[in-house]
Amino acid sequence: SGSKTEFTSARVLPGGQVATAIIACQTWQLRTRYVGKIGDDLAARIHRQEFEGLGVEARLLVAPGCSSQQAFILVDGEGERTVLWKRAEQLAVSARDLRREWIVNARLLHVDGYDTAAAVRAARWAKQAAIPVVADLDEPYRGVGELLESVDYLIVSRDFPERLLGEPRLDKSLPLLKRRFRCRLTGATLGTEGVLAWDGERFHYARAYQVAVIDTTGAGDIFHAAFIYGLLQDWPLQRQLEFACAAAGLNCTAPGARGGIRSVKEIANLVEAGSRYPAAWEVSGLGAAHRTPADKSRSPKLPRRPKLPIA
């Protein structure tokens, strides 16, 4: 609008949708592998140092003479952020860049949809090896339908189902997503309204936690990391969702995509005693859905494997 606005502070911090989820999982004592592409600049060194410092097995491809993906994130006084980002074409991971052994010795694979062809190949390898696939999607990328056919746990942004299917109501679009792509679970994160998920028989809903918000950057990434953590612990689905909401909320209490990653104990304490936002959904009125605190439904057992690569 041609105006000037004063800002109070600026920081250079690492981020990335899957990279942030990886860092959280490694912090919670899961063994992780990250596959991605970086440039040969200062940002690339920051990413390398972050992975090395925490012990992440990072398979980092390098685009020579190229800057790493950059994002300028503007955070207002209430913690809401606006993201301005840039990514050079040379940073795209192609299907040819992947190695099967990076994927098939895993307990779980986590993907986003930016490099869709590579994600499709990795997910198909995982499927063939009976490895569950979790996807974090916020855009209906070209070819995303092929990817969804190999996704087991699809938890997306609020408006993704409508943009993909044209159905605005989540209580209709989530079951439709599950039927069309045969996922085990479909869900949508809803910010302060929590998360709604459909397992094929019933809806599950978890409320968000009230915290002192500093920066909402990375909340969805940490949600997925915490969901993965609970899944690998074989927790009941309701516990997974509540733990993920709590982890995401706590991450918002510090600056940056990874600033508020808390310990498993701190997250569990918030689940146990934290204040929550009012319920935005009444699942007892949605089809066969009926949630109670004693819900014992569990996700299918996962294979026990030595590593958890997340690509």
mmCIF file of C-alpha atoms in Angstrom:
data_model
loop_
_atom_site.group_PDB
_atom_site.id
_atom_site.type_symbol
_atom_site.label_atom_id
_atom_site.label_comp_id
_atom_site.label_asym_id
_atom_site.label_seq_id
_atom_site.Cartn_x
_atom_site.Cartn_y
_atom_site.Cartn_z
ATOM 1 C CA SER A 1 0.000 0.000 0.000
ATOM 2 C CA GLY A 2 3.064 2.267 -0.204
ATOM 3 C CA SER A 3 3.358 2.668 3.574
ATOM 4 C CA LYS A 4 6.257 1.966 5.921
ATOM 5 C CA THR A 5 6.041 -0.352 8.921
ATOM 6 C CA GLU A 6 8.643 -0.599 11.649
ATOM 7 C CA PHE A 7 9.796 -4.058 12.744
ATOM 8 C CA THR A 8 11.249 -4.840 16.144
ATOM 9 C CA SER A 9 13.666 -7.708 15.435
ATOM 10 C CA ALA A 10 15.046 -9.955 12.704
ATOM 11 C CA ARG A 11 16.629 -13.417 12.875
ATOM 12 C CA VAL A 12 18.091 -15.962 10.492
ATOM 13 C CA LEU A 13 16.649 -19.347 11.449
ATOM 14 C CA PRO A 14 16.500 -22.758 9.726
ATOM 15 C CA GLY A 15 13.167 -24.186 8.633
ATOM 16 C CA GLY A 16 11.613 -26.300 5.919
ATOM 17 C CA GLN A 17 8.433 -28.329 6.003
ATOM 18 C CA VAL A 18 9.853 -31.853 6.286
ATOM 19 C CA ALA A 19 13.230 -30.750 7.660
ATOM 20 C CA THR A 20 11.531 -29.206 10.674
ATOM 21 C CA ALA A 21 9.503 -32.369 11.290
ATOM 22 C CA ILE A 22 12.750 -34.366 11.079
ATOM 23 C CA ILE A 23 14.464 -32.148 13.638
ATOM 24 C CA ALA A 24 11.559 -32.605 16.062
ATOM 25 C CA CYS A 25 11.546 -36.399 15.637
ATOM 26 C CA GLN A 26 15.290 -36.545 16.227
ATOM 27 C CA THR A 27 14.892 -34.349 19.328
ATOM 28 C CA TRP A 28 12.412 -36.921 20.651
ATOM 29 C CA GLN A 29 15.005 -39.704 20.268
ATOM 30 C CA LEU A 30 13.800 -41.179 16.982
ATOM 31 C CA ARG A 31 16.492 -42.118 14.476
ATOM 32 C CA THR A 32 15.970 -40.094 11.333
ATOM 33 C CA ARG A 33 17.188 -39.638 7.792
ATOM 34 C CA TYR A 34 16.504 -36.574 5.672
ATOM 35 C CA VAL A 35 16.681 -36.431 1.881
ATOM 36 C CA GLY A 36 16.681 -33.021 0.205
ATOM 37 C CA LYS A 37 18.574 -30.571 -1.971
ATOM 38 C CA ILE A 38 20.389 -27.405 -0.913
ATOM 39 C CA GLY A 39 22.513 -24.766 -2.586
ATOM 40 C CA ASP A 40 26.124 -23.955 -1.800
ATOM 41 C CA ASP A 41 25.566 -20.815 0.256
ATOM 42 C CA LEU A 42 25.515 -19.793 3.929
ATOM 43 C CA ALA A 43 21.980 -21.155 4.359
ATOM 44 C CA ALA A 44 23.224 -24.579 3.222
ATOM 45 C CA ARG A 45 25.917 -24.519 5.898
ATOM 46 C CA ILE A 46 23.316 -23.633 8.512
ATOM 47 C CA HIS A 47 21.185 -26.617 7.483
ATOM 48 C CA ARG A 48 24.176 -28.972 7.549
ATOM 49 C CA GLN A 49 25.209 -27.790 10.996
ATOM 50 C CA GLU A 50 21.682 -28.220 12.332
ATOM 51 C CA PHE A 51 21.407 -31.792 11.079
ATOM 52 C CA GLU A 52 24.921 -32.737 12.201
ATOM 53 C CA GLY A 53 24.465 -31.193 15.630
ATOM 54 C CA LEU A 54 21.416 -33.351 16.359
ATOM 55 C CA GLY A 55 22.655 -36.512 14.674
ATOM 56 C CA VAL A 56 20.262 -36.579 11.715
ATOM 57 C CA GLU A 57 21.495 -38.745 8.842
ATOM 58 C CA ALA A 58 21.205 -36.122 6.119
ATOM 59 C CA ARG A 59 21.378 -37.128 2.464
ATOM 60 C CA LEU A 60 21.847 -33.617 1.097
ATOM 61 C CA LEU A 61 22.095 -33.154 -2.645
ATOM 62 C CA VAL A 62 23.809 -29.939 -3.739
ATOM 63 C CA ALA A 63 22.879 -27.568 -6.552
ATOM 64 C CA PRO A 64 26.193 -25.802 -7.328
ATOM 65 C CA GLY A 65 26.139 -22.061 -7.888
ATOM 66 C CA CYS A 66 22.627 -21.857 -6.473
ATOM 67 C CA SER A 67 21.127 -20.275 -3.386
ATOM 68 C CA SER A 68 19.198 -22.526 -1.025
ATOM 69 C CA GLN A 69 15.465 -22.058 -0.705
ATOM 70 C CA GLN A 70 14.723 -18.840 1.162
ATOM 71 C CA ALA A 71 11.694 -17.534 3.006
ATOM 72 C CA PHE A 72 11.065 -14.130 4.517
ATOM 73 C CA ILE A 73 8.496 -14.616 7.256
ATOM 74 C CA LEU A 74 6.692 -11.594 8.641
ATOM 75 C CA VAL A 75 5.181 -12.202 12.072
ATOM 76 C CA ASP A 76 2.639 -9.764 13.506
ATOM 77 C CA GLY A 77 2.040 -8.908 17.144
ATOM 78 C CA GLU A 78 -0.370 -11.826 17.556
ATOM 79 C CA GLY A 79 2.029 -14.400 16.125
ATOM 80 C CA GLU A 80 0.339 -14.824 12.745
ATOM 81 C CA ARG A 81 2.806 -15.044 9.895
ATOM 82 C CA THR A 82 2.994 -14.090 6.247
ATOM 83 C CA VAL A 83 5.487 -16.092 4.200
ATOM 84 C CA LEU A 84 7.381 -14.771 1.181
ATOM 85 C CA TRP A 85 9.456 -17.531 -0.355
ATOM 86 C CA LYS A 86 11.718 -18.259 -3.303
ATOM 87 C CA ARG A 87 13.006 -21.570 -4.626
ATOM 88 C CA ALA A 88 15.250 -21.981 -7.662
ATOM 89 C CA GLU A 89 14.385 -24.687 -10.173
ATOM 90 C CA GLN A 90 17.813 -26.259 -9.618
ATOM 91 C CA LEU A 91 16.733 -27.213 -6.084
ATOM 92 C CA ALA A 92 14.095 -29.654 -7.281
ATOM 93 C CA VAL A 93 14.715 -33.253 -6.233
ATOM 94 C CA SER A 94 14.030 -35.571 -9.151
ATOM 95 C CA ALA A 95 12.985 -39.184 -8.957
ATOM 96 C CA ARG A 96 16.395 -40.095 -10.428
ATOM 97 C CA ASP A 97 18.115 -38.490 -7.429
ATOM 98 C CA LEU A 98 16.687 -41.033 -4.978
ATOM 99 C CA ARG A 99 18.175 -44.319 -3.885
ATOM 100 C CA ARG A 100 15.885 -47.146 -2.866
ATOM 101 C CA GLU A 101 18.022 -48.059 0.143
ATOM 102 C CA TRP A 102 17.363 -44.615 1.635
ATOM 103 C CA ILE A 103 13.693 -45.562 1.901
ATOM 104 C CA VAL A 104 13.131 -49.278 2.358
ATOM 105 C CA ASN A 105 14.940 -49.861 5.666
ATOM 106 C CA ALA A 106 12.545 -47.504 7.418
ATOM 107 C CA ARG A 107 9.721 -47.767 9.903
ATOM 108 C CA LEU A 108 7.944 -44.803 8.316
ATOM 109 C CA LEU A 109 8.274 -42.342 5.417
ATOM 110 C CA HIS A 110 7.168 -38.706 5.650
ATOM 111 C CA VAL A 111 6.800 -36.604 2.483
ATOM 112 C CA ASP A 112 5.532 -33.263 1.314
ATOM 113 C CA GLY A 113 4.441 -32.553 -2.250
ATOM 114 C CA TYR A 114 6.912 -29.965 -3.551
ATOM 115 C CA ASP A 115 8.943 -32.449 -5.595
ATOM 116 C CA THR A 116 5.987 -34.595 -6.451
ATOM 117 C CA ALA A 117 7.628 -37.062 -8.841
ATOM 118 C CA ALA A 118 10.345 -37.863 -6.303
ATOM 119 C CA ALA A 119 7.773 -38.162 -3.529
ATOM 120 C CA VAL A 120 5.727 -40.551 -5.680
ATOM 121 C CA ARG A 121 8.743 -42.805 -6.257
ATOM 122 C CA ALA A 122 9.711 -42.811 -2.585
ATOM 123 C CA ALA A 123 6.135 -43.509 -1.495
ATOM 124 C CA ARG A 124 5.782 -46.381 -3.957
ATOM 125 C CA TRP A 125 9.008 -47.932 -2.719
ATOM 126 C CA ALA A 126 7.724 -47.577 0.823
ATOM 127 C CA LYS A 127 4.400 -49.131 -0.133
ATOM 128 C CA GLN A 128 6.140 -52.114 -1.710
ATOM 129 C CA ALA A 129 8.136 -52.588 1.497
ATOM 130 C CA ALA A 130 5.023 -52.327 3.719
ATOM 131 C CA ILE A 131 6.286 -49.047 5.213
ATOM 132 C CA PRO A 132 3.542 -46.577 6.194
ATOM 133 C CA VAL A 133 3.614 -43.180 4.483
ATOM 134 C CA VAL A 134 2.598 -39.888 6.121
ATOM 135 C CA ALA A 135 2.035 -36.821 3.925
ATOM 136 C CA ASP A 136 1.882 -33.127 4.784
ATOM 137 C CA LEU A 137 0.214 -31.287 1.897
ATOM 138 C CA ASP A 138 -1.089 -27.755 1.603
ATOM 139 C CA GLU A 139 -1.238 -27.379 -2.191
ATOM 140 C CA PRO A 140 -2.800 -29.613 -4.890
ATOM 141 C CA TYR A 141 0.481 -29.962 -6.792
ATOM 142 C CA ARG A 142 0.509 -31.358 -10.310
ATOM 143 C CA GLY A 143 0.541 -35.140 -10.058
ATOM 144 C CA VAL A 144 -0.523 -35.143 -6.415
ATOM 145 C CA GLY A 145 -3.172 -37.788 -7.143
ATOM 146 C CA GLU A 146 -0.426 -40.315 -7.929
ATOM 147 C CA LEU A 147 1.213 -39.503 -4.616
ATOM 148 C CA LEU A 148 -2.007 -39.833 -2.627
ATOM 149 C CA GLU A 149 -2.507 -43.366 -3.959
ATOM 150 C CA SER A 150 0.519 -44.436 -1.862
ATOM 151 C CA VAL A 151 -0.207 -42.339 1.247
ATOM 152 C CA ASP A 152 -1.495 -44.044 4.392
ATOM 153 C CA TYR A 153 -1.878 -41.083 6.749
ATOM 154 C CA LEU A 154 -2.926 -37.906 4.974
ATOM 155 C CA ILE A 155 -3.178 -34.852 7.235
ATOM 156 C CA VAL A 156 -3.548 -31.665 5.227
ATOM 157 C CA SER A 157 -4.251 -27.969 5.627
ATOM 158 C CA ARG A 158 -7.830 -26.799 6.124
ATOM 159 C CA ASP A 159 -8.556 -25.807 2.529
ATOM 160 C CA PHE A 160 -6.675 -28.598 0.715
ATOM 161 C CA PRO A 161 -9.650 -30.997 0.440
ATOM 162 C CA GLU A 162 -11.874 -28.330 -1.103
ATOM 163 C CA ARG A 163 -9.175 -27.232 -3.539
ATOM 164 C CA LEU A 164 -8.583 -30.818 -4.640
ATOM 165 C CA LEU A 165 -12.137 -32.152 -4.642
ATOM 166 C CA GLY A 166 -14.356 -29.077 -4.783
ATOM 167 C CA GLU A 167 -16.196 -30.115 -1.602
ATOM 168 C CA PRO A 168 -16.158 -27.334 1.051
ATOM 169 C CA ARG A 169 -17.422 -29.412 3.992
ATOM 170 C CA LEU A 170 -14.722 -31.368 5.789
ATOM 171 C CA ASP A 171 -17.215 -33.920 7.116
ATOM 172 C CA LYS A 172 -17.803 -34.873 3.478
ATOM 173 C CA SER A 173 -14.414 -34.221 1.876
ATOM 174 C CA LEU A 174 -12.322 -36.212 4.376
ATOM 175 C CA PRO A 175 -14.310 -39.448 3.824
ATOM 176 C CA LEU A 176 -14.229 -38.767 0.081
ATOM 177 C CA LEU A 177 -10.437 -38.397 0.166
ATOM 178 C CA LYS A 178 -10.118 -41.672 2.043
ATOM 179 C CA ARG A 179 -12.379 -43.576 -0.357
ATOM 180 C CA ARG A 180 -10.815 -42.169 -3.488
ATOM 181 C CA PHE A 181 -7.185 -42.739 -2.524
ATOM 182 C CA ARG A 182 -7.616 -45.603 -0.015
ATOM 183 C CA CYS A 183 -5.697 -43.897 2.771
ATOM 184 C CA ARG A 184 -5.848 -45.389 6.271
ATOM 185 C CA LEU A 185 -6.604 -41.949 7.729
ATOM 186 C CA THR A 186 -7.471 -38.532 6.342
ATOM 187 C CA GLY A 187 -7.446 -35.383 8.435
ATOM 188 C CA ALA A 188 -7.159 -31.611 8.381
ATOM 189 C CA THR A 189 -5.407 -29.269 10.799
ATOM 190 C CA LEU A 190 -7.541 -26.269 11.713
ATOM 191 C CA GLY A 191 -5.353 -23.888 13.707
ATOM 192 C CA THR A 192 -7.048 -22.820 16.928
ATOM 193 C CA GLU A 193 -9.963 -25.106 16.018
ATOM 194 C CA GLY A 194 -7.770 -28.202 16.439
ATOM 195 C CA VAL A 195 -7.785 -31.195 14.080
ATOM 196 C CA LEU A 196 -10.508 -33.333 12.513
ATOM 197 C CA ALA A 197 -9.741 -36.824 11.172
ATOM 198 C CA TRP A 198 -11.660 -39.696 9.555
ATOM 199 C CA ASP A 199 -10.519 -43.314 9.926
ATOM 200 C CA GLY A 200 -13.127 -44.951 7.686
ATOM 201 C CA GLU A 201 -15.599 -45.672 10.468
ATOM 202 C CA ARG A 202 -15.745 -42.580 12.619
ATOM 203 C CA PHE A 203 -14.503 -39.038 13.011
ATOM 204 C CA HIS A 204 -11.934 -38.102 15.629
ATOM 205 C CA TYR A 205 -11.549 -34.547 16.878
ATOM 206 C CA ALA A 206 -8.975 -32.921 19.150
ATOM 207 C CA ARG A 207 -9.136 -29.349 20.379
ATOM 208 C CA ALA A 208 -6.203 -26.959 20.169
ATOM 209 C CA TYR A 209 -4.439 -25.766 23.326
ATOM 210 C CA GLN A 210 -4.421 -22.186 24.545
ATOM 211 C CA VAL A 211 -0.829 -20.959 24.777
ATOM 212 C CA ALA A 212 0.992 -17.624 24.716
ATOM 213 C CA VAL A 213 1.543 -17.362 20.963
ATOM 214 C CA ILE A 214 4.734 -15.707 19.722
ATOM 215 C CA ASP A 215 5.045 -17.172 16.229
ATOM 216 C CA THR A 216 2.846 -19.726 14.430
ATOM 217 C CA THR A 217 5.573 -20.616 11.903
ATOM 218 C CA GLY A 218 6.165 -24.360 11.786
ATOM 219 C CA ALA A 219 3.081 -25.347 13.783
ATOM 220 C CA GLY A 220 1.887 -27.738 11.075
ATOM 221 C CA ASP A 221 5.343 -29.247 10.659
ATOM 222 C CA ILE A 222 5.596 -29.974 14.379
ATOM 223 C CA PHE A 223 2.037 -31.341 14.390
ATOM 224 C CA HIS A 224 3.072 -33.929 11.805
ATOM 225 C CA ALA A 225 6.246 -34.783 13.697
ATOM 226 C CA ALA A 226 4.278 -35.361 16.896
ATOM 227 C CA PHE A 227 1.660 -37.412 15.049
ATOM 228 C CA ILE A 228 4.478 -39.573 13.669
ATOM 229 C CA TYR A 229 5.965 -39.947 17.139
ATOM 230 C CA GLY A 230 2.651 -41.142 18.565
ATOM 231 C CA LEU A 231 2.069 -43.457 15.618
ATOM 232 C CA LEU A 232 5.425 -45.147 16.161
ATOM 233 C CA GLN A 233 4.624 -45.562 19.859
ATOM 234 C CA ASP A 234 1.404 -47.376 18.843
ATOM 235 C CA TRP A 235 -0.737 -44.927 20.778
ATOM 236 C CA PRO A 236 -4.518 -44.772 20.341
ATOM 237 C CA LEU A 237 -5.427 -42.354 17.563
ATOM 238 C CA GLN A 238 -7.086 -39.875 19.927
ATOM 239 C CA ARG A 239 -3.903 -39.656 21.987
ATOM 240 C CA GLN A 240 -1.845 -39.117 18.846
ATOM 241 C CA LEU A 241 -4.022 -36.189 17.780
ATOM 242 C CA GLU A 242 -4.025 -34.553 21.201
ATOM 243 C CA PHE A 243 -0.268 -34.936 21.570
ATOM 244 C CA ALA A 244 0.215 -33.433 18.099
ATOM 245 C CA CYS A 245 -2.034 -30.455 18.921
ATOM 246 C CA ALA A 246 -0.094 -29.843 22.131
ATOM 247 C CA ALA A 247 3.311 -30.070 20.411
ATOM 248 C CA ALA A 248 2.173 -27.672 17.695
ATOM 249 C CA GLY A 249 0.814 -25.228 20.251
ATOM 250 C CA LEU A 250 4.011 -25.216 22.302
ATOM 251 C CA ASN A 251 6.082 -24.596 19.198
ATOM 252 C CA CYS A 252 4.146 -21.350 18.739
ATOM 253 C CA THR A 253 5.462 -19.997 22.048
ATOM 254 C CA ALA A 254 8.908 -19.155 20.612
ATOM 255 C CA PRO A 255 10.188 -17.551 17.389
ATOM 256 C CA GLY A 256 10.954 -19.638 14.333
ATOM 257 C CA ALA A 257 9.761 -22.864 12.784
ATOM 258 C CA ARG A 258 11.648 -24.917 15.403
ATOM 259 C CA GLY A 259 11.926 -22.475 18.283
ATOM 260 C CA GLY A 260 9.360 -24.117 20.534
ATOM 261 C CA ILE A 261 10.111 -27.818 20.123
ATOM 262 C CA ARG A 262 9.549 -29.123 23.637
ATOM 263 C CA SER A 263 10.326 -32.416 25.314
ATOM 264 C CA VAL A 264 7.877 -35.305 25.217
ATOM 265 C CA LYS A 265 7.260 -34.785 28.934
ATOM 266 C CA GLU A 266 6.421 -31.092 28.519
ATOM 267 C CA ILE A 267 4.033 -31.898 25.691
ATOM 268 C CA ALA A 268 2.376 -34.637 27.733
ATOM 269 C CA ASN A 269 1.974 -32.210 30.642
ATOM 270 C CA LEU A 270 0.119 -29.776 28.391
ATOM 271 C CA VAL A 271 -2.148 -32.595 27.195
ATOM 272 C CA GLU A 272 -2.868 -33.515 30.807
ATOM 273 C CA ALA A 273 -3.477 -30.076 32.292
ATOM 274 C CA GLY A 274 -3.517 -27.462 29.537
ATOM 275 C CA SER A 275 -6.424 -25.157 28.728
ATOM 276 C CA ARG A 276 -8.038 -25.731 25.357
ATOM 277 C CA TYR A 277 -9.979 -23.682 22.887
ATOM 278 C CA PRO A 278 -13.732 -24.343 22.703
ATOM 279 C CA ALA A 279 -14.718 -27.265 20.512
ATOM 280 C CA ALA A 280 -15.371 -26.306 16.898
ATOM 281 C CA TRP A 281 -16.783 -29.730 15.940
ATOM 282 C CA GLU A 282 -19.254 -32.086 17.575
ATOM 283 C CA VAL A 283 -18.267 -35.424 16.108
ATOM 284 C CA SER A 284 -21.141 -37.312 17.694
ATOM 285 C CA GLY A 285 -23.357 -35.713 15.050
ATOM 286 C CA LEU A 286 -21.168 -36.672 12.093
ATOM 287 C CA GLY A 287 -22.265 -39.991 10.669
ATOM 288 C CA ALA A 288 -21.135 -42.909 12.820
ATOM 289 C CA ALA A 289 -18.723 -40.701 14.756
ATOM 290 C CA HIS A 290 -18.771 -40.687 18.536
ATOM 291 C CA ARG A 291 -15.693 -39.720 20.524
ATOM 292 C CA THR A 292 -15.195 -40.450 24.195
ATOM 293 C CA PRO A 293 -12.113 -39.946 26.383
ATOM 294 C CA ALA A 294 -11.879 -43.730 26.729
ATOM 295 C CA ASP A 295 -11.427 -44.270 22.985
ATOM 296 C CA LYS A 296 -9.052 -47.213 22.489
ATOM 297 C CA SER A 297 -8.947 -47.419 18.709
ATOM 298 C CA ARG A 298 -5.413 -47.908 17.445
ATOM 299 C CA SER A 299 -3.611 -47.534 14.185
ATOM 300 C CA PRO A 300 -2.368 -50.752 12.563
ATOM 301 C CA LYS A 301 0.831 -52.214 14.009
ATOM 302 C CA LEU A 302 3.966 -50.935 12.349
ATOM 303 C CA PRO A 303 6.984 -53.025 11.371
ATOM 304 C CA ARG A 304 9.973 -52.745 13.689
ATOM 305 C CA ARG A 305 12.930 -51.524 11.657
ATOM 306 C CA PRO A 306 16.278 -49.982 12.639
ATOM 307 C CA LYS A 307 15.820 -46.493 11.218
ATOM 308 C CA LEU A 308 13.179 -43.890 10.513
ATOM 309 C CA PRO A 309 14.003 -42.130 7.253
ATOM 310 C CA ILE A 310 11.850 -39.146 6.476
ATOM 311 C CA ALA A 311 12.216 -37.779 2.949
#
